[in-house]
Amino acid sequence: MSTYQKLGVIVSDIETITPTIKRFTLIPDENTQLPSFTSGSHLFVQMQDDDNHYSNAYSLLNSPFDEQRYQIAVKRGEHSRGGSAFMHKKVAIGNKLIVSEPNNLFALVPEAKKHILIAGGIGITPFMSHLHELQKQNAEYELHYCYRNANDNAFTQELMASGFKDKIVCHISSEGTRLELDTFISQLPEGSHVYTCGSNSLNDGVKQAAQKAGFPSHQLHFEQFTLEDKTGDTFTVFLAKSGVELEVDSESTILQVIEKNKVVSVESLCREGVCGTCETMILEGEADHRDQYFSDEEKQSQTSMLICCSRAKGRRLVLDL
Ligand code: FES
């Protein structure tokens, strides 16, 4: 396991792409050197708005050969009061942000004979960096960009004016050109790998079509953060070093309760059990691990836990805080 490094960056540009989507360009601050990244990588952006802490994961959409900056696109959820609303309303050019170093859970597979990229709406972002890599490799590839209507086609104009345009097909459901997944997947050449990023329904559609067609499941790749449910029974947590006992209600995480009560400062980054930053030693009790960070053996050892997402198995935990 490895902990993500935190990086200080400055917002050097903000472009309004559609009424709900903005592109942010991030450059290193005076103490940071940006690590290089591979296409398909994401990073976490840490945000604090008064007492509320957020952390959202965003795919890097610029070229991986551009070592001077990171670019992300943020879609504001219709009813968002969290991270995406913060990015849209409160972040301005010149602001400093803390982000994680990039990590890649959606890498291209070198042995693929053909790369089939299927994007739904804002799910286009990781593919925008993949296009640069595929072009450089002179690889066989095609991108299918699916969206409902003009409001969803954030990057169509830009892509259609790029050197990749001959490899891109747009499927617009309001115009009746929806991608017919069953037919499409059943006709893919042998050795193709299919990469999908979009809504759950698009992901499910690809999975079902692949199953029907007998398309090998190990040649299917999805970019989705499978975030675990963080809710559960109420329990108490005793912070041994601080000498404070707190109740963690069914809707809150241990980290949120500690922050709300301002007992002790705990470092966090992803707040989703992915990065390991909030790892805390367990002194008594057992954790109900909800993270994607520890191995099964590490979870069984009950030595430490990630307090941004994991809960107690019993009624009480004692932590080394
Ligand atoms: S903050 Fe990333 S695992 Fe808890």
Short mmCIF file of C-alpha atoms and ligand atoms in Angstrom, two decimals:
data_model
loop_
_atom_site.label_atom_id
_atom_site.label_comp_id
_atom_site.label_asym_id
_atom_site.label_seq_id
_atom_site.Cartn_x
_atom_site.Cartn_y
_atom_site.Cartn_z
CA MET A 1 0.00 0.00 0.00
CA SER A 2 1.18 3.52 -0.62
CA THR A 3 -0.07 6.86 0.55
CA TYR A 4 -0.75 9.50 -2.04
CA GLN A 5 1.51 12.52 -1.97
CA LYS A 6 -0.20 15.91 -1.56
CA LEU A 7 0.64 18.65 -4.05
CA GLY A 8 0.09 22.39 -3.84
CA VAL A 9 -1.25 23.84 -7.09
CA ILE A 10 -2.54 27.19 -8.33
CA VAL A 11 -5.60 27.59 -10.53
CA SER A 12 -4.17 29.30 -13.61
CA ASP A 13 -7.26 29.19 -15.82
CA ILE A 14 -10.98 28.42 -15.61
CA GLU A 15 -12.99 27.95 -18.80
CA THR A 16 -16.75 27.63 -18.93
CA ILE A 17 -17.36 24.75 -21.32
CA THR A 18 -21.15 24.48 -20.84
CA PRO A 19 -23.46 26.07 -18.25
CA THR A 20 -22.69 23.12 -15.92
CA ILE A 21 -19.12 22.18 -16.87
CA LYS A 22 -15.93 24.12 -16.19
CA ARG A 23 -12.36 23.20 -17.08
CA PHE A 24 -9.72 24.07 -14.48
CA THR A 25 -6.02 24.33 -15.32
CA LEU A 26 -3.72 23.70 -12.37
CA ILE A 27 -0.03 24.64 -12.27
CA PRO A 28 2.45 23.88 -9.49
CA ASP A 29 2.93 26.36 -6.63
CA GLU A 30 6.45 27.46 -5.67
CA ASN A 31 7.08 24.32 -3.56
CA THR A 32 5.72 21.74 -5.97
CA GLN A 33 7.01 19.85 -8.93
CA LEU A 34 4.19 18.13 -10.76
CA PRO A 35 4.74 14.38 -11.08
CA SER A 36 4.19 13.10 -14.60
CA PHE A 37 1.06 11.03 -15.21
CA THR A 38 -0.12 8.33 -17.55
CA SER A 39 -3.28 8.69 -19.62
CA GLY A 40 -6.44 7.66 -17.77
CA SER A 41 -5.14 8.94 -14.40
CA HIS A 42 -7.25 10.76 -11.84
CA LEU A 43 -6.44 12.93 -8.84
CA PHE A 44 -8.30 14.03 -5.75
CA VAL A 45 -8.99 17.71 -5.10
CA GLN A 46 -9.24 18.63 -1.45
CA MET A 47 -11.68 21.41 -0.53
CA GLN A 48 -12.68 23.13 2.66
CA ASP A 49 -15.68 25.44 2.86
CA ASP A 50 -16.02 26.78 6.42
CA ASP A 51 -16.31 23.61 8.53
CA ASN A 52 -17.22 21.38 5.60
CA HIS A 53 -14.51 19.24 4.05
CA TYR A 54 -14.87 17.68 0.61
CA SER A 55 -12.69 15.63 -1.66
CA ASN A 56 -13.63 14.75 -5.20
CA ALA A 57 -11.82 12.59 -7.75
CA TYR A 58 -11.39 13.99 -11.27
CA SER A 59 -9.78 12.48 -14.35
CA LEU A 60 -6.91 14.38 -15.92
CA LEU A 61 -7.94 15.37 -19.41
CA ASN A 62 -4.85 17.04 -20.80
CA SER A 63 -2.07 15.30 -22.67
CA PRO A 64 0.17 13.12 -20.49
CA PHE A 65 3.07 14.62 -22.46
CA ASP A 66 2.22 18.07 -21.12
CA GLU A 67 4.35 18.18 -17.97
CA GLN A 68 3.59 21.78 -17.00
CA ARG A 69 -0.01 21.46 -15.87
CA TYR A 70 -2.94 19.30 -14.91
CA GLN A 71 -6.40 19.90 -16.35
CA ILE A 72 -9.68 18.63 -14.94
CA ALA A 73 -13.32 19.21 -15.88
CA VAL A 74 -15.91 19.63 -13.14
CA LYS A 75 -19.61 19.11 -13.79
CA ARG A 76 -21.84 20.80 -11.25
CA GLY A 77 -24.48 18.37 -10.02
CA GLU A 78 -28.00 19.76 -10.23
CA HIS A 79 -28.50 19.78 -6.48
CA SER A 80 -24.87 19.69 -5.42
CA ARG A 81 -23.99 21.45 -2.19
CA GLY A 82 -20.68 19.64 -2.03
CA GLY A 83 -17.41 19.59 -3.92
CA SER A 84 -18.60 20.35 -7.45
CA ALA A 85 -20.65 23.36 -6.26
CA PHE A 86 -17.59 24.57 -4.32
CA MET A 87 -15.40 24.30 -7.43
CA HIS A 88 -17.95 26.17 -9.55
CA LYS A 89 -18.85 28.92 -7.11
CA LYS A 90 -15.86 29.50 -4.87
CA VAL A 91 -12.72 28.66 -6.82
CA ALA A 92 -11.18 31.51 -8.81
CA ILE A 93 -8.10 32.00 -10.94
CA GLY A 94 -5.07 32.43 -8.67
CA ASN A 95 -6.49 30.31 -5.82
CA LYS A 96 -4.33 27.64 -4.26
CA LEU A 97 -5.64 24.09 -3.99
CA ILE A 98 -4.31 20.87 -2.52
CA VAL A 99 -4.53 17.87 -4.82
CA SER A 100 -3.22 14.33 -4.65
CA GLU A 101 -0.58 13.06 -6.99
CA PRO A 102 -2.22 11.34 -10.00
CA ASN A 103 -3.03 7.66 -9.83
CA ASN A 104 -4.22 5.44 -12.67
CA LEU A 105 -7.03 2.89 -12.32
CA PHE A 106 -8.04 3.13 -15.98
CA ALA A 107 -4.85 2.52 -17.92
CA LEU A 108 -4.65 1.37 -21.52
CA VAL A 109 -3.82 -2.31 -21.97
CA PRO A 110 -0.64 -2.64 -24.04
CA GLU A 111 -1.60 -6.01 -25.57
CA ALA A 112 -4.96 -4.78 -26.93
CA LYS A 113 -5.16 -5.25 -30.70
CA LYS A 114 -7.71 -2.45 -30.90
CA HIS A 115 -8.80 0.05 -28.23
CA ILE A 116 -12.53 0.84 -28.20
CA LEU A 117 -13.33 3.88 -26.07
CA ILE A 118 -16.96 4.48 -25.06
CA ALA A 119 -17.70 7.78 -23.29
CA GLY A 120 -21.01 8.90 -21.83
CA GLY A 121 -21.39 12.66 -21.21
CA ILE A 122 -18.73 14.00 -18.82
CA GLY A 123 -17.20 10.50 -18.94
CA ILE A 124 -15.28 11.81 -21.96
CA THR A 125 -12.55 13.26 -19.71
CA PRO A 126 -10.17 10.29 -19.22
CA PHE A 127 -10.39 9.55 -22.94
CA MET A 128 -9.17 13.03 -23.80
CA SER A 129 -5.79 12.09 -22.34
CA HIS A 130 -5.93 8.55 -23.79
CA LEU A 131 -6.30 10.00 -27.30
CA HIS A 132 -2.85 11.60 -27.06
CA GLU A 133 -1.26 8.35 -25.88
CA LEU A 134 -2.98 6.21 -28.52
CA GLN A 135 -2.01 8.61 -31.29
CA LYS A 136 1.60 8.59 -30.09
CA GLN A 137 1.62 4.79 -30.05
CA ASN A 138 0.09 4.76 -33.52
CA ALA A 139 -2.41 2.31 -32.02
CA GLU A 140 -5.65 1.05 -33.52
CA TYR A 141 -8.47 2.84 -31.72
CA GLU A 142 -11.86 4.52 -32.00
CA LEU A 143 -13.80 6.74 -29.62
CA HIS A 144 -17.59 6.60 -29.35
CA TYR A 145 -18.88 9.70 -27.58
CA CYS A 146 -22.48 9.23 -26.38
CA TYR A 147 -24.60 12.07 -25.08
CA ARG A 148 -28.22 13.11 -24.88
CA ASN A 149 -28.27 16.56 -26.43
CA ALA A 150 -26.27 19.71 -27.06
CA ASN A 151 -26.05 20.53 -23.34
CA ASP A 152 -24.18 17.30 -22.67
CA ASN A 153 -21.66 17.45 -25.50
CA ALA A 154 -19.05 19.34 -23.54
CA PHE A 155 -16.05 18.74 -25.72
CA THR A 156 -17.44 17.83 -29.15
CA GLN A 157 -16.30 21.00 -30.91
CA GLU A 158 -12.83 20.78 -29.47
CA LEU A 159 -12.47 17.10 -30.35
CA MET A 160 -13.83 17.58 -33.85
CA ALA A 161 -11.28 20.33 -34.45
CA SER A 162 -8.43 18.12 -33.20
CA GLY A 163 -6.14 15.68 -34.97
CA PHE A 164 -8.22 12.82 -33.53
CA LYS A 165 -11.44 13.73 -35.31
CA ASP A 166 -11.33 10.87 -37.81
CA LYS A 167 -11.34 8.38 -34.94
CA ILE A 168 -14.40 9.83 -33.20
CA VAL A 169 -18.07 8.98 -33.68
CA CYS A 170 -20.72 10.97 -31.79
CA HIS A 171 -23.93 9.21 -30.75
CA ILE A 172 -26.66 11.68 -29.79
CA SER A 173 -29.76 10.08 -28.36
CA SER A 174 -32.02 13.13 -28.95
CA GLU A 175 -31.11 12.86 -32.66
CA GLY A 176 -31.76 9.11 -32.85
CA THR A 177 -28.10 8.12 -33.31
CA ARG A 178 -27.77 6.22 -30.03
CA LEU A 179 -25.02 3.57 -29.95
CA GLU A 180 -26.67 0.15 -30.31
CA LEU A 181 -24.47 -1.70 -27.88
CA ASP A 182 -25.62 -5.27 -28.62
CA THR A 183 -24.83 -4.99 -32.32
CA PHE A 184 -21.73 -2.91 -31.78
CA ILE A 185 -20.04 -5.22 -29.27
CA SER A 186 -20.96 -8.38 -31.14
CA GLN A 187 -19.06 -7.05 -34.18
CA LEU A 188 -15.82 -6.00 -32.50
CA PRO A 189 -12.65 -7.54 -33.92
CA GLU A 190 -10.95 -10.23 -31.84
CA GLY A 191 -8.41 -8.91 -29.36
CA SER A 192 -10.27 -5.59 -28.86
CA HIS A 193 -10.35 -4.05 -25.40
CA VAL A 194 -13.37 -1.92 -24.50
CA TYR A 195 -12.99 1.01 -22.08
CA THR A 196 -16.17 2.65 -20.76
CA CYS A 197 -16.65 5.78 -18.69
CA GLY A 198 -20.10 7.21 -18.09
CA SER A 199 -23.30 6.61 -16.21
CA ASN A 200 -24.17 3.37 -14.44
CA SER A 201 -26.71 2.62 -17.16
CA LEU A 202 -24.04 2.91 -19.87
CA ASN A 203 -21.71 0.65 -17.88
CA ASP A 204 -24.50 -1.88 -17.34
CA GLY A 205 -25.46 -1.73 -21.02
CA VAL A 206 -21.88 -2.50 -22.07
CA LYS A 207 -21.62 -5.36 -19.57
CA GLN A 208 -24.90 -6.91 -20.71
CA ALA A 209 -24.07 -6.55 -24.40
CA ALA A 210 -20.65 -8.12 -23.81
CA GLN A 211 -22.21 -11.03 -21.96
CA LYS A 212 -24.72 -11.64 -24.75
CA ALA A 213 -21.98 -11.49 -27.37
CA GLY A 214 -19.62 -13.74 -25.41
CA PHE A 215 -17.08 -10.92 -25.31
CA PRO A 216 -14.34 -11.75 -22.76
CA SER A 217 -14.97 -9.89 -19.50
CA HIS A 218 -11.23 -9.34 -18.88
CA GLN A 219 -11.20 -7.20 -22.02
CA LEU A 220 -13.76 -4.81 -20.52
CA HIS A 221 -12.54 -1.85 -18.45
CA PHE A 222 -14.60 0.68 -16.52
CA GLU A 223 -13.66 3.98 -14.93
CA GLN A 224 -15.84 4.26 -11.92
CA PHE A 225 -15.07 4.83 -8.32
CA THR A 226 -17.00 2.14 -6.53
CA LEU A 227 -17.60 4.12 -3.40
CA GLU A 228 -18.68 2.13 -0.41
CA ASP A 229 -21.68 2.95 1.73
CA LYS A 230 -20.36 4.76 4.81
CA THR A 231 -23.52 4.62 6.89
CA GLY A 232 -24.36 2.07 9.62
CA ASP A 233 -25.23 1.61 13.29
CA THR A 234 -24.36 4.27 15.84
CA PHE A 235 -21.26 3.56 17.96
CA THR A 236 -18.88 5.41 20.24
CA VAL A 237 -15.24 6.12 19.64
CA PHE A 238 -12.80 6.92 22.43
CA LEU A 239 -9.77 8.96 21.34
CA ALA A 240 -7.11 7.74 23.77
CA LYS A 241 -4.51 10.50 23.42
CA SER A 242 -7.13 13.25 23.57
CA GLY A 243 -9.16 11.56 26.32
CA VAL A 244 -12.42 12.31 24.49
CA GLU A 245 -15.36 10.00 23.77
CA LEU A 246 -17.60 10.80 20.80
CA GLU A 247 -20.76 9.28 19.40
CA VAL A 248 -20.69 8.46 15.69
CA ASP A 249 -24.26 8.58 14.43
CA SER A 250 -25.51 6.35 11.63
CA GLU A 251 -25.03 8.96 8.89
CA SER A 252 -21.62 10.36 9.90
CA THR A 253 -18.08 9.05 9.61
CA ILE A 254 -15.59 9.05 12.48
CA LEU A 255 -13.60 11.70 10.63
CA GLN A 256 -16.61 13.99 10.26
CA VAL A 257 -17.46 13.68 13.96
CA ILE A 258 -13.86 14.47 14.98
CA GLU A 259 -13.81 17.49 12.66
CA LYS A 260 -17.19 18.72 13.86
CA ASN A 261 -16.09 18.54 17.48
CA LYS A 262 -12.66 20.02 16.66
CA VAL A 263 -10.97 17.50 18.96
CA VAL A 264 -7.82 16.84 17.02
CA SER A 265 -6.63 17.57 13.52
CA VAL A 266 -6.56 14.51 11.25
CA GLU A 267 -4.99 14.59 7.81
CA SER A 268 -7.31 13.47 5.02
CA LEU A 269 -7.28 13.59 1.27
CA CYS A 270 -9.72 11.42 -0.67
CA ARG A 271 -12.27 10.93 2.16
CA GLU A 272 -13.40 7.77 0.34
CA GLY A 273 -11.08 5.06 1.67
CA VAL A 274 -8.80 5.13 -1.33
CA CYS A 275 -5.64 7.08 -0.47
CA GLY A 276 -4.68 5.90 3.05
CA THR A 277 -3.98 9.39 4.41
CA CYS A 278 -6.33 9.11 7.41
CA GLU A 279 -4.98 5.74 8.60
CA THR A 280 -5.36 5.48 12.39
CA MET A 281 -4.21 2.79 14.85
CA ILE A 282 -6.92 0.75 16.56
CA LEU A 283 -6.21 0.24 20.28
CA GLU A 284 -9.42 -1.62 21.20
CA GLY A 285 -12.39 -2.99 19.30
CA GLU A 286 -12.71 -4.06 15.69
CA ALA A 287 -13.24 -1.99 12.57
CA ASP A 288 -15.88 -2.65 9.95
CA HIS A 289 -13.54 -1.86 7.05
CA ARG A 290 -15.24 -0.10 4.12
CA ASP A 291 -12.13 0.97 2.17
CA GLN A 292 -10.49 -0.03 -1.09
CA TYR A 293 -7.00 0.58 0.29
CA PHE A 294 -6.06 -2.24 2.69
CA SER A 295 -5.50 -5.82 1.57
CA ASP A 296 -7.71 -8.55 3.07
CA GLU A 297 -4.85 -9.54 5.40
CA GLU A 298 -4.42 -5.97 6.58
CA LYS A 299 -8.15 -5.71 7.23
CA GLN A 300 -8.14 -8.96 9.20
CA SER A 301 -5.20 -7.85 11.35
CA GLN A 302 -7.38 -5.02 12.80
CA THR A 303 -4.21 -3.01 13.41
CA SER A 304 -5.41 0.21 11.86
CA MET A 305 -8.36 1.65 9.97
CA LEU A 306 -9.32 4.48 7.64
CA ILE A 307 -11.56 6.74 9.65
CA CYS A 308 -12.96 8.62 6.62
CA CYS A 309 -15.12 5.62 5.71
CA SER A 310 -14.78 2.62 8.05
CA ARG A 311 -16.98 2.07 11.08
CA ALA A 312 -17.02 -0.14 14.22
CA LYS A 313 -18.07 -3.78 14.22
CA GLY A 314 -19.22 -3.48 17.84
CA ARG A 315 -20.50 -0.63 20.01
CA ARG A 316 -17.14 0.99 20.82
CA LEU A 317 -13.72 1.61 19.34
CA VAL A 318 -10.60 3.03 20.96
CA LEU A 319 -8.30 4.85 18.60
CA ASP A 320 -4.77 6.20 18.92
CA LEU A 321 -5.71 9.85 18.49
S1 FES B 1 -8.67 10.29 3.45
FE1 FES B 1 -8.10 8.90 1.90
S2 FES B 1 -8.40 6.99 2.84
FE2 FES B 1 -9.17 8.39 4.31
#
